[in-house]
PDB file of C-alpha atoms in Angstrom:
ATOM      1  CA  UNK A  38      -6.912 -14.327  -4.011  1.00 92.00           C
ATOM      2  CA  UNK A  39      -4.115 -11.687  -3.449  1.00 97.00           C
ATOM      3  CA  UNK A  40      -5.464  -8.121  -2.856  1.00 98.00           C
ATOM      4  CA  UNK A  41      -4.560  -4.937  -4.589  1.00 98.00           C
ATOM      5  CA  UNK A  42      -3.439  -1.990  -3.096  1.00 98.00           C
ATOM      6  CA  UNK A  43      -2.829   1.007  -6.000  1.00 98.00           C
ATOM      7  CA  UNK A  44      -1.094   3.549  -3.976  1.00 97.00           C
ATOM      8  CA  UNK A  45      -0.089   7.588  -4.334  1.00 97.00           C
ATOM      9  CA  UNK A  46      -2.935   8.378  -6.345  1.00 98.00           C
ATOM     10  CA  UNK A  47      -4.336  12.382  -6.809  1.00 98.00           C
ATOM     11  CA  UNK A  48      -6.250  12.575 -10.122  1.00 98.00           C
ATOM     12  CA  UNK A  49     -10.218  11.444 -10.262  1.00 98.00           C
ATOM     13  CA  UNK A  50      -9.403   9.318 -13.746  1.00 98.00           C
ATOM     14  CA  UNK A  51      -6.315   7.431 -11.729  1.00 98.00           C
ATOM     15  CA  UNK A  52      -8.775   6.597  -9.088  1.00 98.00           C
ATOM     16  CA  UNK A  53     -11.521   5.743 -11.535  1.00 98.00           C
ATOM     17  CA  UNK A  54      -9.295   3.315 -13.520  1.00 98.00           C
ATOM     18  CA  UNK A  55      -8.047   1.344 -10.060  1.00 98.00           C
ATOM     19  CA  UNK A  56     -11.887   1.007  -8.925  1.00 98.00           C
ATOM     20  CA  UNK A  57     -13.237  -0.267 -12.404  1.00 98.00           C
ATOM     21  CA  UNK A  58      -9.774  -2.308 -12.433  1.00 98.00           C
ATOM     22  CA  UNK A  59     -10.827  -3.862  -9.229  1.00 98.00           C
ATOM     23  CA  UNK A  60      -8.392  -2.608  -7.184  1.00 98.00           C
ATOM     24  CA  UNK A  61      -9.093  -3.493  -3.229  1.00 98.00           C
ATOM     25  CA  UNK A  62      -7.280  -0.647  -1.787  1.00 98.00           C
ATOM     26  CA  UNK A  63      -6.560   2.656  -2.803  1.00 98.00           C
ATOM     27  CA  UNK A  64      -3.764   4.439  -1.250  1.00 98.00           C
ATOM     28  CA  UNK A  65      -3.347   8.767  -0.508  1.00 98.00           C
ATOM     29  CA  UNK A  66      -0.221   9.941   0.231  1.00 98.00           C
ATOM     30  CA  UNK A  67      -0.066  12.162   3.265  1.00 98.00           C
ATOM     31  CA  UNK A  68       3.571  12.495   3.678  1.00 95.00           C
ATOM     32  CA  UNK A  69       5.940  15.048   1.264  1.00 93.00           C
ATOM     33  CA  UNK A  70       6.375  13.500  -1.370  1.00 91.00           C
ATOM     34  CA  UNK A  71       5.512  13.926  -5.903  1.00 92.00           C
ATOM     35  CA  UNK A  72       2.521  12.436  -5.009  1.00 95.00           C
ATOM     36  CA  UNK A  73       1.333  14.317  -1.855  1.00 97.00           C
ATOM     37  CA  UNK A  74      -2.276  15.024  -1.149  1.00 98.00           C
ATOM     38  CA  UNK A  75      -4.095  17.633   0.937  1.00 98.00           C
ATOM     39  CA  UNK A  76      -6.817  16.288   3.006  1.00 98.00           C
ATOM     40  CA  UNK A  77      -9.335  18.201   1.104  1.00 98.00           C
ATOM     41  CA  UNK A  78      -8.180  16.669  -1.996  1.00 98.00           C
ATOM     42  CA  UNK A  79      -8.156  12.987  -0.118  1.00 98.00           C
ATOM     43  CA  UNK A  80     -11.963  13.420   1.085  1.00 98.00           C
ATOM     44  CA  UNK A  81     -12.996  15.101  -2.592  1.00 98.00           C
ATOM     45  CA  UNK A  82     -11.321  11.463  -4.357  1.00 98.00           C
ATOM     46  CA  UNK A  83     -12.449   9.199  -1.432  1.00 98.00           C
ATOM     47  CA  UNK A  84     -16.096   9.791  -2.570  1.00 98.00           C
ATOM     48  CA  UNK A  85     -15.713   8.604  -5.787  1.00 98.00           C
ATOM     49  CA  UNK A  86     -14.422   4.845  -3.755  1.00 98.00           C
ATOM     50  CA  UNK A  87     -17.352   2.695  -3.045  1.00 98.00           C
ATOM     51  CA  UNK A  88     -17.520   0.853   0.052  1.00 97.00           C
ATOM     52  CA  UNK A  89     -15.925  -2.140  -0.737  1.00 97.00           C
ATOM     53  CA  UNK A  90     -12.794  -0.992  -1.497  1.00 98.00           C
ATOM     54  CA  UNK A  91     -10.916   0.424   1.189  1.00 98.00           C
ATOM     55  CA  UNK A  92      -9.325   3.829   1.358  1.00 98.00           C
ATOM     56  CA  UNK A  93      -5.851   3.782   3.215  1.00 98.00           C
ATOM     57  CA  UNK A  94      -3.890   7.025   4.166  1.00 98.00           C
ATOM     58  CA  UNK A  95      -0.079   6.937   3.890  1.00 98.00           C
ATOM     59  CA  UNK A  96       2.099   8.979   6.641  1.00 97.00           C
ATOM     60  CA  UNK A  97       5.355   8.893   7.612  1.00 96.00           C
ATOM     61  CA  UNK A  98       5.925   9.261  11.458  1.00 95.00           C
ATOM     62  CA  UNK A  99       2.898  11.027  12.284  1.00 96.00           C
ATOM     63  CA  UNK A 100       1.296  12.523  15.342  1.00 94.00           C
ATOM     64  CA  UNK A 101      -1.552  10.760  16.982  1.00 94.00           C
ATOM     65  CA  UNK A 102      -3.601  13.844  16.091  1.00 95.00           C
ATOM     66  CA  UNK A 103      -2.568  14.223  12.385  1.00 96.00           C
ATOM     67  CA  UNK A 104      -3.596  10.638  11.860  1.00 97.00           C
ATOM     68  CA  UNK A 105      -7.035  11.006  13.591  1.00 97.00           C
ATOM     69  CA  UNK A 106      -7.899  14.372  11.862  1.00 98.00           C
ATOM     70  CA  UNK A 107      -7.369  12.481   8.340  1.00 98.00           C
ATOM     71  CA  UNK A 108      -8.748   9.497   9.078  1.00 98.00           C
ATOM     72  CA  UNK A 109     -12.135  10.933  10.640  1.00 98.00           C
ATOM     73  CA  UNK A 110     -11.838  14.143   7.558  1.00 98.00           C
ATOM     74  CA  UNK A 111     -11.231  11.507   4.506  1.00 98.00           C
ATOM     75  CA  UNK A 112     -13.052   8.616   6.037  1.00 98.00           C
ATOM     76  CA  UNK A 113     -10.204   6.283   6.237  1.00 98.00           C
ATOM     77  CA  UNK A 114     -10.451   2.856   6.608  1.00 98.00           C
ATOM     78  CA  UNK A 115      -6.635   2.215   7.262  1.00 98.00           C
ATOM     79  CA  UNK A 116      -3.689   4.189   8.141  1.00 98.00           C
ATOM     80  CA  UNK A 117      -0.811   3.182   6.694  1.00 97.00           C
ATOM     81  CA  UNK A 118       3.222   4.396   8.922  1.00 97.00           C
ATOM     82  CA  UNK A 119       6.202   4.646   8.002  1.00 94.00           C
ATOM     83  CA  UNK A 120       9.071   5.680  10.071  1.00 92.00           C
ATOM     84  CA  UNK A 121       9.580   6.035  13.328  1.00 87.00           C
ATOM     85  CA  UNK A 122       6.806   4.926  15.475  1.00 87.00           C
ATOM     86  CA  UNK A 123       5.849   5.422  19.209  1.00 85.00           C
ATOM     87  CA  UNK A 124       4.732   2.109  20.560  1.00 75.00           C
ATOM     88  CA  UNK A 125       1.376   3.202  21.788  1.00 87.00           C
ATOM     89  CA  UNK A 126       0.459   4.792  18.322  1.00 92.00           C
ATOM     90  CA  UNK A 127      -1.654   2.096  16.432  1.00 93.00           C
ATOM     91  CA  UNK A 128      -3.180   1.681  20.016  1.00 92.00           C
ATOM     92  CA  UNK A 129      -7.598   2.349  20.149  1.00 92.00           C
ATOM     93  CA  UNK A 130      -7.371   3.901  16.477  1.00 95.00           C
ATOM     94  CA  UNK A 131     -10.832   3.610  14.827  1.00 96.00           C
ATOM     95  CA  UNK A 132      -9.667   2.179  12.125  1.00 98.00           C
ATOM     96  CA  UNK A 133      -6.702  -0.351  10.965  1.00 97.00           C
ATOM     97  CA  UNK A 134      -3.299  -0.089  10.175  1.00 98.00           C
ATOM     98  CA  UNK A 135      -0.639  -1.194   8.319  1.00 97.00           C
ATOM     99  CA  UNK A 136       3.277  -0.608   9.528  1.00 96.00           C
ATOM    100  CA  UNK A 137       5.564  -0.345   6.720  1.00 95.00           C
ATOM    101  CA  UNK A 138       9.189  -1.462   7.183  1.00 92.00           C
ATOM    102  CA  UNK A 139      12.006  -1.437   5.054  1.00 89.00           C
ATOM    103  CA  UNK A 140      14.019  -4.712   4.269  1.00 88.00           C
ATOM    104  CA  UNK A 141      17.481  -3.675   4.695  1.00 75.00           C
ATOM    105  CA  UNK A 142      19.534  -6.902   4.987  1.00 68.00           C
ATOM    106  CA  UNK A 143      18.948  -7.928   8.186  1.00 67.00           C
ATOM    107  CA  UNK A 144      15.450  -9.732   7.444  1.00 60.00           C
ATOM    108  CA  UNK A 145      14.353  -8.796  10.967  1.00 67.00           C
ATOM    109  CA  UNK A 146      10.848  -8.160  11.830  1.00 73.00           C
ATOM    110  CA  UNK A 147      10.348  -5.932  14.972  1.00 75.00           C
ATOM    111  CA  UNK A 148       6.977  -6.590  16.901  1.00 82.00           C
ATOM    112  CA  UNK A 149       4.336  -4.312  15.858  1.00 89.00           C
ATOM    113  CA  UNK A 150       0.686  -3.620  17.269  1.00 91.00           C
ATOM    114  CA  UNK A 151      -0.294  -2.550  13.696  1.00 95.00           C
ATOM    115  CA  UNK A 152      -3.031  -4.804  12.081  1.00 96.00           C
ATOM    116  CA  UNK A 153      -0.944  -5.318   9.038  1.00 97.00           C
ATOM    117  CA  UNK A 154       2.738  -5.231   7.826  1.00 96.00           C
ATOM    118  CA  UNK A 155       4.133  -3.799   4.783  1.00 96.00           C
ATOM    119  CA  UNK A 156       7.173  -5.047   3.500  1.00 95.00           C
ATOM    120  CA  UNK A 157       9.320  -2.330   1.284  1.00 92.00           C
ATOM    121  CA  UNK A 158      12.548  -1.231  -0.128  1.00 88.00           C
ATOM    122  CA  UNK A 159      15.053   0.249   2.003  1.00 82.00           C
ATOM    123  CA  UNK A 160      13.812   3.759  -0.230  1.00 75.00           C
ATOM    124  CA  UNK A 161       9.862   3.842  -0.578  1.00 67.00           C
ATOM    125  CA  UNK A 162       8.592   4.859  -3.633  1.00 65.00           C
ATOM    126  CA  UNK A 163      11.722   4.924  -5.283  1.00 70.00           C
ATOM    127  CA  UNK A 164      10.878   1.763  -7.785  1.00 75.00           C
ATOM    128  CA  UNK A 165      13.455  -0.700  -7.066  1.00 81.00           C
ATOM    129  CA  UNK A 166      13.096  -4.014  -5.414  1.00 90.00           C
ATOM    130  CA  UNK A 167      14.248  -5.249  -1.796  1.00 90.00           C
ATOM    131  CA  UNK A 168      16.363  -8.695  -2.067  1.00 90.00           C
ATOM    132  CA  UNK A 169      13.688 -11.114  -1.897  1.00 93.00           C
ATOM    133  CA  UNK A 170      16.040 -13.605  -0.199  1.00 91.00           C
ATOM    134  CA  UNK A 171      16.338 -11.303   2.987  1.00 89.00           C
ATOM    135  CA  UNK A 172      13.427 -12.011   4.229  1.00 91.00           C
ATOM    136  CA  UNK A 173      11.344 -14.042   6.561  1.00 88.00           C
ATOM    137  CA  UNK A 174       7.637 -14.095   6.753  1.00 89.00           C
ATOM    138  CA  UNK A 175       7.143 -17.464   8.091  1.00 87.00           C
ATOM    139  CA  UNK A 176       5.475 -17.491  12.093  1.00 86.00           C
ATOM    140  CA  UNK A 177       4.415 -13.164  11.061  1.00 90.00           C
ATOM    141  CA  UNK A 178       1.310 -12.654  13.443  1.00 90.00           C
ATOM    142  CA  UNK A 179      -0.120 -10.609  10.918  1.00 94.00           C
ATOM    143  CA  UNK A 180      -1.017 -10.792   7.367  1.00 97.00           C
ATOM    144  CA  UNK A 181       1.243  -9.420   5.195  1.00 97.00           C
ATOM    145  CA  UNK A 182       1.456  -6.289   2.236  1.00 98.00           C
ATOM    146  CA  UNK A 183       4.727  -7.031  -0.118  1.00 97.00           C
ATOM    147  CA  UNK A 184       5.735  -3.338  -1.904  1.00 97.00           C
ATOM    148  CA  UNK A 185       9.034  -2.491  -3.629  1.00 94.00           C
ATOM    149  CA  UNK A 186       9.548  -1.916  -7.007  1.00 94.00           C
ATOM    150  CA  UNK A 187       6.787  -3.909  -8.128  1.00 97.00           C
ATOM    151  CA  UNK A 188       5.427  -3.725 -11.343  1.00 97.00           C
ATOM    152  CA  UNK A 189       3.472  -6.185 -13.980  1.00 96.00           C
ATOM    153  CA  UNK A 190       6.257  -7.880 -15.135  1.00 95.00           C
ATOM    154  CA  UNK A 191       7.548  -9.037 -11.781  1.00 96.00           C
ATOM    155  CA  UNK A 192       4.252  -9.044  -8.742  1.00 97.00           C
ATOM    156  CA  UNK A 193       3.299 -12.959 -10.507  1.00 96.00           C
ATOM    157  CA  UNK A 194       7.001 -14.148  -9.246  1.00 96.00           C
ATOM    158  CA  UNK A 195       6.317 -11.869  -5.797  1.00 96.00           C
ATOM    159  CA  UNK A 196       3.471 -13.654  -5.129  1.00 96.00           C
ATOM    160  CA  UNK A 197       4.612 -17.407  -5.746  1.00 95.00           C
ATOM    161  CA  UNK A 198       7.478 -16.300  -3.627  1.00 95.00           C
ATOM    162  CA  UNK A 199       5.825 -14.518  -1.028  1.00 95.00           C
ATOM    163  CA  UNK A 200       2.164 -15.637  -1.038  1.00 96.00           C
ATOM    164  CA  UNK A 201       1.054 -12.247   0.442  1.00 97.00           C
ATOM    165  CA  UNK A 202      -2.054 -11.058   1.579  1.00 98.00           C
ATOM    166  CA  UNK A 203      -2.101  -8.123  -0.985  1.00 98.00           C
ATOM    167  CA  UNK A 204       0.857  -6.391  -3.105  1.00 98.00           C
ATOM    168  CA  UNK A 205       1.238  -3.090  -3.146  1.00 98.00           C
ATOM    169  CA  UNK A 206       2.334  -0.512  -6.357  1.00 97.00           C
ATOM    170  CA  UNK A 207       3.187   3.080  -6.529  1.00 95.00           C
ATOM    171  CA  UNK A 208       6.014   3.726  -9.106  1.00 94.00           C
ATOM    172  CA  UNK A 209       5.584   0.627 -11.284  1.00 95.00           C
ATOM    173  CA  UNK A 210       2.241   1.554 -12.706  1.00 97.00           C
ATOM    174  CA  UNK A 211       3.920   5.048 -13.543  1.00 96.00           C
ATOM    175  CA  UNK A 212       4.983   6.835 -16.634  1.00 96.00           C
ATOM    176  CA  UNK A 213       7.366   9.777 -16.423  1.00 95.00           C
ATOM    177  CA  UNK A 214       6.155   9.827 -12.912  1.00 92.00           C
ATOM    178  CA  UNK A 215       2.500  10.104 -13.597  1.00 95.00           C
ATOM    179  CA  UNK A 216      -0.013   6.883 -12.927  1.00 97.00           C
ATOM    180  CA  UNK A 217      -0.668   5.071 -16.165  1.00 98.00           C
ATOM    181  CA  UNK A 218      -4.392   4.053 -16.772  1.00 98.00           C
ATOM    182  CA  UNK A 219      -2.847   1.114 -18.371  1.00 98.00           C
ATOM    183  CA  UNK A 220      -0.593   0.259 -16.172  1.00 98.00           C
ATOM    184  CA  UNK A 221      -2.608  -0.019 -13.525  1.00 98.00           C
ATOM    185  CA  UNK A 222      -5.729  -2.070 -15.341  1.00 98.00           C
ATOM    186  CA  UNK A 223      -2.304  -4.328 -16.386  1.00 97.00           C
ATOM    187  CA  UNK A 224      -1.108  -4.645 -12.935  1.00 98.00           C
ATOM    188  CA  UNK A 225      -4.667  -5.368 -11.363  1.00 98.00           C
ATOM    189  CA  UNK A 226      -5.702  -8.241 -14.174  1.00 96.00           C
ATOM    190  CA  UNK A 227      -2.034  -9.968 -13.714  1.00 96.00           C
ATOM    191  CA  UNK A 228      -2.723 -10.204 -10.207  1.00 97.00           C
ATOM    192  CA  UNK A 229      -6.038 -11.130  -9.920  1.00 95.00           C
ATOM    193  CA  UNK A 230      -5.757 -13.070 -13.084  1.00 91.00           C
ATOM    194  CA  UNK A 231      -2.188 -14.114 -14.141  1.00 80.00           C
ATOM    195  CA  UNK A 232      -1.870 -16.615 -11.239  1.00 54.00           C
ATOM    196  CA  UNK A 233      -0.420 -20.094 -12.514  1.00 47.00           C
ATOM    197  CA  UNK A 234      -1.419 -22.074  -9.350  1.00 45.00           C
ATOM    198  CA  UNK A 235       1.562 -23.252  -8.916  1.00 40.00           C
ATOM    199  CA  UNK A 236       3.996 -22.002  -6.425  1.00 37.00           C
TER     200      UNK A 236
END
């Protein structure tokens, strides 16, 4: 079954709605962004997470130090880069992580000690799609997150094409740049439950 990742959220309701959707991981935004969090307000939302699903912080080329201050603050269970990134960082972290690239034509996958990879569109967060066709992800090491203008309408096809380890939604379970409640119960149930079988 492909996971769930609901990411940028900052309200208590948003991150009620992805936990009783069944969301698997819930993502905080670290880096300046619209939906930028403070620590504080990370570690006040993280305790309304239960164990099981995992809480992943979202930075864009940080320092070693910012990423162990959040992750031991918030209780983190993944760290989530993107950017530039020194080779050693993902090195004896106490928790895992996810490197985020962008698919920008070239379909090329760098080596990366991260746990995970994150595919995305050349702009995160922005809502549109990467072309499909540029990439790869046969022989990947790792297991796989697919983001990029993903919504309900489209993460079925992203999966048959793809068959990720999770998918991954910021902007497509938005409205006027706020998360939907709807959206993201809609987005959740396709996933876990609009799966033909076929691929």
């Amino acid at each position: 079954m492909t996971k769930v990742k609901i990411c940028g959220l900052s309200t208590k309701e948003a991150v009620e709605t992805a936990v009783s959707a069944g969301a698997d991981y819930i993502g905080f935004v670290f880096a300046p962004s619209k939906r930028q969090v403070t620590l504080e307000q990370a570690t006040e939302l993280a305790n309304l997470i239960p164990s099981n699903i995992n809480k992943v912080g979202v930075f864009v080329s940080p320092s070693r130090a910012q990423l162990l201050e959040a992750i031991e603050k918030v209780g983190l269970d993944l760290i989530q880069v993107h950017g530039q990134v020194a080779d050693d960082l993902f090195e004896d972290l106490p928790c895992a992580s996810i490197q985020a690239l962008q698919v920008d034509g070239e379909g090329h996958v760098p080596n990366s000690q991260a746990d995970y990879l994150l595919f995305d569109a050349p702009v995160a967060g922005s809502g549109q799609p990467f072309d499909w066709g540029q990439l790869d992800t046969t022989g990947l090491p790792q297991l796989f997150f697919i983001a990029g203008g993903l919504n309900e309408d489209n993460v079925v096809k992203a999966i048959q094409h793809f068959t990720p380890y999770a998918v991954d939604v910021s902007s497509g379970v938005e409205t006027d740049g706020q998360k939907d409640h709807e959206k993201i119960r809609r987005f959740i149930e396709r996933v876990k439950h609009g799966i033909s079988g076929t691929k």
